[in-house]
CSV table of C-alpha atoms in Angstrom, one decimal:
chain,number,residue,atom,x,y,z
A,1,MET,CA,102.8,138.2,80.7
A,2,ILE,CA,106.5,138.0,82.4
A,3,PHE,CA,108.9,136.0,81.1
A,4,GLU,CA,108.6,133.3,84.0
A,5,SER,CA,105.8,132.1,83.4
A,6,SER,CA,105.9,131.8,79.6
A,7,ASN,CA,107.3,128.9,78.4
A,8,ILE,CA,110.2,129.3,78.7
A,9,GLU,CA,112.5,126.7,77.8
A,10,ASN,CA,111.7,127.3,73.8
A,11,TYR,CA,113.8,131.0,74.5
A,12,TYR,CA,116.5,129.1,75.7
A,13,ILE,CA,116.4,126.9,72.9
A,14,ALA,CA,116.0,129.9,70.5
A,15,SER,CA,118.8,131.6,72.7
A,16,LEU,CA,121.3,128.4,71.9
A,17,CYS,CA,120.4,128.3,68.2
A,18,LEU,CA,122.1,132.3,67.9
A,19,SER,CA,126.4,130.9,69.1
A,20,GLU,CA,128.4,130.2,65.6
A,21,GLY,CA,127.1,127.0,64.7
A,22,ILE,CA,124.8,126.2,67.7
A,23,GLY,CA,122.0,124.5,64.5
A,24,SER,CA,118.9,122.4,64.9
A,25,ARG,CA,121.3,118.9,65.4
A,26,ARG,CA,123.3,120.1,67.9
A,27,ALA,CA,120.4,121.8,69.6
A,28,LYS,CA,119.0,118.3,69.8
A,29,TYR,CA,122.7,117.0,70.8
A,30,LEU,CA,123.0,119.3,73.9
A,31,LEU,CA,119.3,118.9,74.9
A,32,GLN,CA,119.3,115.8,73.9
A,33,TYR,CA,122.6,114.7,76.7
A,34,PHE,CA,121.6,118.1,79.5
A,35,GLY,CA,117.5,117.2,79.0
A,36,SER,CA,116.5,120.3,78.6
A,37,ALA,CA,118.2,123.6,76.7
A,38,LYS,CA,118.0,125.6,80.3
A,39,ALA,CA,120.1,122.8,81.2
A,40,VAL,CA,122.2,123.8,78.5
A,41,TRP,CA,122.9,127.7,79.0
A,42,SER,CA,123.4,126.9,82.5
A,43,ALA,CA,126.0,124.6,82.4
A,44,THR,CA,129.3,124.3,84.2
A,45,THR,CA,132.6,125.2,81.8
A,46,GLU,CA,133.5,122.0,82.1
A,47,GLU,CA,130.0,119.8,81.8
A,48,LEU,CA,130.0,121.5,77.7
A,49,LYS,CA,134.2,120.3,77.7
A,50,ARG,CA,132.5,116.7,78.1
A,51,VAL,CA,130.5,117.1,75.3
A,52,LYS,CA,131.1,115.4,72.1
A,53,LEU,CA,131.1,118.4,70.2
A,54,PRO,CA,133.4,120.2,68.3
A,55,PRO,CA,136.2,122.5,70.5
A,56,ARG,CA,135.5,126.0,68.8
A,57,TYR,CA,131.9,125.5,68.5
A,58,ILE,CA,132.0,124.7,72.0
A,59,GLU,CA,134.1,127.7,73.2
A,60,ALA,CA,132.0,129.9,71.4
A,61,LEU,CA,129.1,129.0,73.6
A,62,ILE,CA,130.2,129.5,76.6
A,63,ASN,CA,131.9,132.8,75.5
A,64,PHE,CA,128.2,133.6,74.2
A,65,ARG,CA,126.7,133.3,77.2
A,66,HIS,CA,129.3,135.1,78.8
A,67,LEU,CA,129.0,138.1,76.5
A,68,HIS,CA,125.1,138.2,76.9
A,69,PRO,CA,124.2,136.3,80.1
A,70,ASN,CA,120.4,137.3,79.2
A,71,CYS,CA,119.4,136.3,75.5
A,72,PRO,CA,116.5,134.4,76.2
A,73,GLU,CA,115.1,137.0,78.3
A,74,GLN,CA,116.0,139.3,76.0
A,75,LEU,CA,114.1,137.2,73.1
A,76,PHE,CA,111.6,137.3,74.7
A,77,ASP,CA,111.6,140.5,75.4
A,78,TYR,CA,112.3,141.4,71.8
A,79,CYS,CA,109.7,139.2,70.3
A,80,GLU,CA,106.4,139.6,73.2
A,81,LEU,CA,107.5,143.4,70.8
A,82,LYS,CA,106.9,142.6,67.9
A,83,LYS,CA,104.0,140.2,68.3
A,84,ILE,CA,106.1,136.4,67.3
A,85,LYS,CA,105.8,133.4,68.5
A,86,LEU,CA,108.0,130.6,68.9
A,87,CYS,CA,107.5,127.0,68.4
A,88,SER,CA,110.1,124.6,69.1
A,89,PHE,CA,110.2,120.5,67.8
A,90,LYS,CA,108.7,119.6,71.6
A,91,ASP,CA,105.6,121.7,70.7
A,92,ASP,CA,102.0,119.7,70.0
A,93,ILE,CA,101.1,122.2,67.5
A,94,TYR,CA,105.5,121.3,66.2
A,95,PRO,CA,103.8,120.0,62.7
A,96,LYS,CA,103.8,116.6,62.8
A,97,ILE,CA,105.5,115.4,59.3
A,98,LEU,CA,108.1,118.1,59.2
A,99,LYS,CA,108.6,117.0,63.2
A,100,HIS,CA,109.6,114.0,61.3
A,101,THR,CA,112.1,114.9,59.3
A,102,ASP,CA,115.5,114.1,60.0
A,103,ASP,CA,116.3,118.3,59.6
A,104,CYS,CA,113.7,119.8,61.1
A,105,PRO,CA,113.9,123.2,63.0
A,106,VAL,CA,114.4,123.0,66.3
A,107,ILE,CA,112.7,126.5,66.6
A,108,LEU,CA,110.3,127.8,64.5
A,109,TYR,CA,110.0,132.7,65.1
A,110,TYR,CA,106.0,132.8,63.3
A,111,ARG,CA,103.9,135.0,63.0
A,112,GLY,CA,99.9,134.3,62.8
A,113,GLU,CA,98.7,130.0,63.6
A,114,LEU,CA,100.2,127.3,62.5
A,115,LYS,CA,97.4,125.3,62.9
A,116,PRO,CA,99.2,121.9,62.5
A,117,GLU,CA,95.8,119.1,61.7
A,118,ILE,CA,94.8,121.1,58.0
A,119,PRO,CA,96.4,119.2,55.0
A,120,ARG,CA,99.4,121.2,52.8
A,121,ILE,CA,100.9,121.9,50.1
A,122,ALA,CA,103.7,123.9,48.4
A,123,ILE,CA,103.7,125.7,45.4
A,124,VAL,CA,107.1,127.1,43.8
A,125,GLY,CA,108.9,127.8,40.9
A,126,THR,CA,111.0,130.8,39.2
A,127,ARG,CA,111.3,134.0,40.2
A,128,LEU,CA,110.9,135.5,37.0
A,129,PRO,CA,107.6,133.4,35.3
A,130,THR,CA,105.9,133.9,32.0
A,131,THR,CA,102.4,135.3,32.6
A,132,GLU,CA,100.7,131.8,31.9
A,133,GLY,CA,103.2,130.8,34.6
A,134,LYS,CA,101.1,133.3,37.0
A,135,LYS,CA,98.0,132.5,36.2
A,136,THR,CA,98.9,128.7,36.6
A,137,ALA,CA,100.2,129.5,40.3
A,138,THR,CA,97.5,131.6,41.1
A,139,ARG,CA,94.9,129.3,40.1
A,140,LEU,CA,95.9,126.2,41.8
A,141,ALA,CA,96.4,127.6,44.7
A,142,GLU,CA,92.9,129.9,44.5
A,143,ASP,CA,90.9,126.5,43.7
A,144,LEU,CA,93.8,124.0,46.9
A,145,ALA,CA,92.4,126.7,48.9
A,146,ARG,CA,88.8,126.6,48.1
A,147,ASN,CA,89.2,122.2,48.8
A,148,GLY,CA,90.8,123.0,52.7
A,149,ILE,CA,94.8,123.1,51.6
A,150,THR,CA,97.0,125.2,53.4
A,151,ILE,CA,99.6,126.6,50.3
A,152,VAL,CA,102.9,126.7,51.3
A,153,SER,CA,105.2,128.6,49.4
A,154,GLY,CA,108.2,130.5,49.9
A,155,ALA,CA,107.3,135.0,49.8
A,156,ALA,CA,109.6,135.2,47.1
A,157,TYR,CA,108.6,137.4,43.9
A,158,GLY,CA,107.4,135.7,41.0
A,159,ILE,CA,105.7,132.4,41.1
A,160,ASP,CA,105.8,132.0,44.7
A,161,ILE,CA,103.8,135.6,44.9
A,162,ALA,CA,100.7,134.3,42.9
A,163,ALA,CA,100.8,130.9,44.2
A,164,HIS,CA,99.8,133.0,48.3
A,165,GLU,CA,98.1,135.1,46.5
A,166,GLY,CA,95.1,132.7,45.0
A,167,ALA,CA,95.3,131.5,48.3
A,168,LEU,CA,94.0,134.2,50.0
A,169,LYS,CA,90.9,135.0,48.0
A,170,LYS,CA,90.0,131.2,48.9
A,171,GLY,CA,91.8,130.4,51.8
A,172,ARG,CA,95.0,130.6,54.0
A,173,THR,CA,98.6,129.6,52.8
A,174,VAL,CA,101.8,130.1,54.9
A,175,ALA,CA,104.8,132.3,53.6
A,176,ILE,CA,108.3,130.3,54.5
A,177,LEU,CA,111.1,133.0,54.9
A,178,GLY,CA,115.2,133.3,54.0
A,179,CYS,CA,115.6,135.9,56.4
A,180,GLY,CA,114.1,136.7,60.4
A,181,LEU,CA,110.3,137.5,60.4
A,182,GLU,CA,111.1,141.4,61.0
A,183,ALA,CA,113.7,141.8,58.2
A,184,SER,CA,111.1,140.6,56.2
A,185,LEU,CA,110.1,144.2,56.9
A,186,GLN,CA,112.6,146.1,55.3
A,187,SER,CA,110.6,145.0,51.7
A,188,ASP,CA,108.5,145.8,49.3
A,189,ARG,CA,106.0,142.4,50.8
A,190,LYS,CA,105.5,143.5,53.9
A,191,ARG,CA,101.5,144.4,52.7
A,192,LEU,CA,101.5,140.6,51.5
A,193,LEU,CA,103.4,139.2,54.3
A,194,GLU,CA,101.0,140.6,57.3
A,195,LYS,CA,98.1,139.3,55.3
A,196,ILE,CA,99.9,136.1,54.7
A,197,ALA,CA,99.8,136.4,58.6
A,198,GLU,CA,96.6,136.8,59.2
A,199,ASN,CA,95.4,134.1,56.9
A,200,GLY,CA,97.6,132.0,57.6
A,201,ALA,CA,101.0,131.6,59.1
A,202,VAL,CA,104.4,133.7,57.9
A,203,ILE,CA,107.5,131.4,59.7
A,204,SER,CA,110.1,131.0,60.4
A,205,GLU,CA,113.8,129.1,61.3
A,206,TYR,CA,116.2,132.6,61.6
A,207,SER,CA,116.0,134.9,64.6
A,208,PRO,CA,113.9,138.2,63.7
A,209,ASN,CA,117.0,140.5,62.7
A,210,THR,CA,118.4,137.6,60.5
A,211,ASN,CA,118.7,138.8,57.2
A,212,ALA,CA,118.6,137.0,54.0
A,213,SER,CA,122.0,136.0,52.2
A,214,LYS,CA,122.2,132.9,49.3
A,215,SER,CA,122.8,130.1,51.6
A,216,THR,CA,120.0,131.0,53.3
A,217,PHE,CA,117.4,129.7,51.2
A,218,PRO,CA,118.1,126.8,50.4
A,219,ILE,CA,118.4,126.6,54.1
A,220,ARG,CA,115.3,126.6,54.6
A,221,ASN,CA,113.5,125.2,50.7
A,222,ARG,CA,113.3,122.1,53.0
A,223,ILE,CA,110.6,123.3,55.4
A,224,ILE,CA,108.7,124.2,52.2
A,225,ALA,CA,109.2,120.8,51.7
A,226,GLY,CA,108.7,119.1,54.9
A,227,LEU,CA,105.4,121.6,55.6
A,228,SER,CA,103.7,120.5,52.8
A,229,ILE,CA,102.2,116.3,51.6
A,230,GLY,CA,103.3,117.3,48.2
A,231,VAL,CA,104.9,120.2,45.8
A,232,VAL,CA,104.1,121.3,43.3
A,233,VAL,CA,106.8,122.6,41.0
A,234,VAL,CA,105.3,125.8,37.9
A,235,GLU,CA,108.0,126.5,36.4
A,236,ALA,CA,111.6,126.4,36.8
A,237,GLY,CA,115.0,126.5,35.3
A,238,GLU,CA,117.2,123.2,35.8
A,239,SER,CA,118.5,124.5,38.3
A,240,SER,CA,116.7,126.6,40.7
A,241,GLY,CA,115.7,127.0,44.2
A,242,ALA,CA,112.4,125.0,43.1
A,243,MET,CA,114.1,122.3,42.1
A,244,ASN,CA,116.0,122.4,44.8
A,245,THR,CA,112.8,122.8,46.3
A,246,ALA,CA,111.9,118.7,45.5
A,247,GLN,CA,114.8,117.2,45.8
A,248,HIS,CA,114.0,117.7,49.4
A,249,ALA,CA,110.6,116.0,48.5
A,250,GLY,CA,112.2,113.6,47.4
A,251,ASP,CA,114.1,112.9,50.1
A,252,TYR,CA,111.5,112.9,52.9
A,253,GLY,CA,109.0,110.8,50.6
A,254,ARG,CA,106.6,113.7,49.6
A,255,LEU,CA,104.3,114.0,47.0
A,256,LEU,CA,106.1,116.1,44.2
A,257,PHE,CA,103.7,117.2,40.8
A,258,ALA,CA,105.3,118.8,37.5
A,259,VAL,CA,103.4,121.7,35.2
A,260,PRO,CA,104.6,121.0,31.8
A,261,SER,CA,105.4,123.9,30.0
A,262,SER,CA,105.5,124.5,26.2
A,263,ILE,CA,108.5,122.8,24.8
A,264,TYR,CA,109.8,126.7,23.9
A,265,ASN,CA,110.1,127.4,27.7
A,266,GLU,CA,112.9,127.7,29.1
A,267,LYS,CA,111.4,128.3,32.3
A,268,GLY,CA,109.5,124.9,32.3
A,269,ARG,CA,112.8,122.5,31.4
A,270,GLY,CA,113.2,121.5,35.0
A,271,CYS,CA,109.6,120.6,35.5
A,272,HIS,CA,109.9,118.8,31.8
A,273,GLU,CA,112.6,117.0,33.6
A,274,LEU,CA,110.9,116.1,36.6
A,275,ILE,CA,108.3,115.5,35.1
A,276,ARG,CA,110.6,113.0,33.5
A,277,ASP,CA,111.9,111.4,36.1
A,278,GLY,CA,109.1,110.9,37.7
A,279,ALA,CA,106.7,113.7,39.0
A,280,ILE,CA,103.0,114.1,38.2
A,281,LEU,CA,102.5,115.7,35.6
A,282,THR,CA,99.1,118.6,36.8
A,283,ARG,CA,96.4,119.9,34.7
A,284,ASN,CA,95.0,121.0,37.4
A,285,ALA,CA,94.3,120.9,40.9
A,286,GLY,CA,92.6,118.1,40.7
A,287,ASP,CA,94.9,116.2,40.4
A,288,ILE,CA,97.1,117.1,42.7
A,289,LEU,CA,93.3,116.0,45.2
A,290,GLU,CA,93.2,112.9,43.2
A,291,TYR,CA,96.8,111.6,44.4
A,292,CYS,CA,97.3,113.5,47.6
A,293,ASN,CA,94.1,111.2,48.7
A,294,LEU,CA,92.2,114.4,49.8
A,295,ASN,CA,88.4,114.9,49.4
A,296,ILE,CA,87.8,117.1,46.1
A,297,GLU,CA,84.8,119.4,46.1
A,298,ASP,CA,84.3,122.0,42.9
A,299,ASN,CA,84.4,120.4,39.7
A,300,PHE,CA,88.2,121.7,37.7
A,301,ASN,CA,87.1,122.2,33.9
A,302,SER,CA,90.3,123.6,33.0
A,303,ASP,CA,93.3,121.8,32.5
A,304,VAL,CA,96.4,124.8,33.9
A,305,ALA,CA,98.7,122.8,31.1
A,306,ASN,CA,97.0,122.8,27.9
A,307,ASP,CA,95.6,127.3,28.9
A,308,VAL,CA,99.8,127.6,28.2
A,309,LYS,CA,99.1,129.2,24.1
A,310,GLU,CA,99.5,127.5,21.0
A,311,ASN,CA,103.2,128.0,20.0
A,312,ASN,CA,103.6,130.4,22.3
A,313,ASN,CA,105.6,133.7,22.4
A,314,LEU,CA,108.4,134.1,24.9
A,315,GLN,CA,109.3,137.2,24.3
A,316,ASP,CA,106.1,138.7,24.1
A,317,THR,CA,105.8,137.3,27.6
A,318,ILE,CA,105.3,140.6,30.6
A,319,ILE,CA,107.2,140.1,33.4
A,320,GLU,CA,107.0,142.8,36.3
A,321,LEU,CA,109.8,142.9,38.4
A,322,PRO,CA,109.4,145.7,42.1
A,323,PRO,CA,110.6,149.6,40.8
A,324,LEU,CA,114.8,150.1,42.2
A,325,GLU,CA,115.2,154.1,43.0
A,326,GLY,CA,118.1,155.3,44.4
A,327,ASN,CA,121.1,152.8,44.8
A,328,GLU,CA,119.9,149.8,43.3
A,329,GLU,CA,118.7,151.6,40.6
A,330,LYS,CA,122.6,153.5,40.3
A,331,ILE,CA,124.2,149.9,40.9
A,332,PHE,CA,121.8,148.0,38.0
A,333,ASN,CA,122.4,151.3,35.4
A,334,LEU,CA,126.0,150.4,35.6
A,335,ILE,CA,125.6,146.5,35.3
A,336,GLN,CA,123.7,146.9,32.4
A,337,SER,CA,126.5,149.1,30.8
A,338,GLU,CA,128.7,145.7,31.0
A,339,ASN,CA,129.4,143.1,29.9
A,340,GLY,CA,129.8,141.4,33.3
A,341,ILE,CA,131.2,143.3,36.5
A,342,SER,CA,132.5,142.2,39.9
A,343,PRO,CA,131.7,143.9,42.8
A,344,GLU,CA,135.5,144.5,43.1
A,345,GLU,CA,134.8,146.5,40.2
A,346,ILE,CA,131.3,148.7,41.0
A,347,SER,CA,133.2,149.9,43.7
A,348,MET,CA,135.4,151.6,42.2
A,349,GLN,CA,132.8,153.1,39.7
A,350,ILE,CA,130.8,153.7,42.3
A,351,ASP,CA,132.8,155.1,44.7
A,352,ASP,CA,130.0,156.8,47.4
A,353,ILE,CA,128.7,153.3,48.4
A,354,ASP,CA,130.5,151.1,51.4
A,355,ILE,CA,131.2,147.8,49.6
A,356,SER,CA,128.9,145.8,52.2
A,357,GLU,CA,125.5,147.6,51.4
A,358,ILE,CA,127.1,147.1,47.4
A,359,THR,CA,127.4,143.5,48.2
A,360,THR,CA,123.1,143.2,49.9
A,361,ILE,CA,122.3,145.2,46.8
A,362,LEU,CA,124.0,142.6,44.6
A,363,LEU,CA,121.8,140.0,46.7
A,364,ASN,CA,118.2,142.1,46.1
A,365,LEU,CA,118.7,142.4,43.0
A,366,ASP,CA,119.6,138.7,42.2
A,367,MET,CA,116.7,137.4,43.5
A,368,ASN,CA,114.1,139.4,42.8
A,369,GLY,CA,115.2,138.3,40.0
A,370,TYR,CA,117.3,142.0,37.9
A,371,ILE,CA,120.3,140.3,38.0
A,372,SER,CA,122.3,136.7,38.1
A,373,GLU,CA,125.6,135.4,39.2
A,374,ASN,CA,128.5,134.2,36.1
A,375,ASP,CA,131.0,131.4,36.0
A,376,PHE,CA,133.6,133.6,36.7
A,377,GLY,CA,131.6,136.3,39.5
A,378,LYS,CA,131.2,138.5,37.6
A,379,TYR,CA,127.2,139.7,37.5
A,380,ILE,CA,124.9,140.8,34.3
A,381,CYS,CA,121.7,141.3,33.5
A,382,ASN,CA,118.7,139.2,33.8
């Protein structure tokens, strides 16, 4: 396939979004103003300066076009090579439920098949679940997938991966990433993401090689909620990414479900807060299907809420974390030996690792549940 015979407009839209400050909202404004992304790309400097957007972003776009005049064609070639598909909010295959949110992504990169007509339920939760929490997420996802529901989650460790794995046993699942599609394949989740693409879709609004950061995950959470008719929270702290997704679900008018835990389970406090504030107490997949007015083909004999062991002892819970090696292990061991340490202090004690690599490693350790950042900007072990 050559560039001119493809849906070239999507590659012009994606190229606009690579310019500083041109996110989905500003890209949509430019498309409305000029009529198409290709027209924006070929507009004169004078025409662009008449647009009512912050001058620094217009200047950045002018400079970006000058530095990368062939960006749409190069992006097309790269995506063809890496088997990455593009879908814009103008396309028929763009999920309508997501399109109707006011901050929907202007462009989606994906592998797999979108299948926008199939109903989707999101399952989210902590990266460090209890054993029972993981079993609950897996069972809910499996039962929902068996009934023709596509499971949406964020491909993070813990509840997310448990939900994806449960869904893959009986049907489809969709992973929404907080990084680019190619960047995601550098992690040890590569095989899982490949399986998801074969039995659903892996989706990102970020360009293929965009690395994850603390800011990208809250942004992607709106897609998880916006793509789904309902969001199920299984074990979440009171301040967490899952609760952020729940907030988006409320903003979008989605159904919000929460699985209760033992009152002694600190990881269930977010769910208890949601139930107190009106979320639907969820015992099994049947509860979800009933509230979503979806057909129930199976009987659900076990209540996930009642499967939490009586007198649950969290100290006996086994939490599976990915293994550490190399510089990750070296930095983690240092954090273990300190009562809170900053990236700069780590750099002073381990002088053979560049500060930029230290920052990246700290982010990965944080996302994978090994460490967390305290109120003083120092890292401690979980």
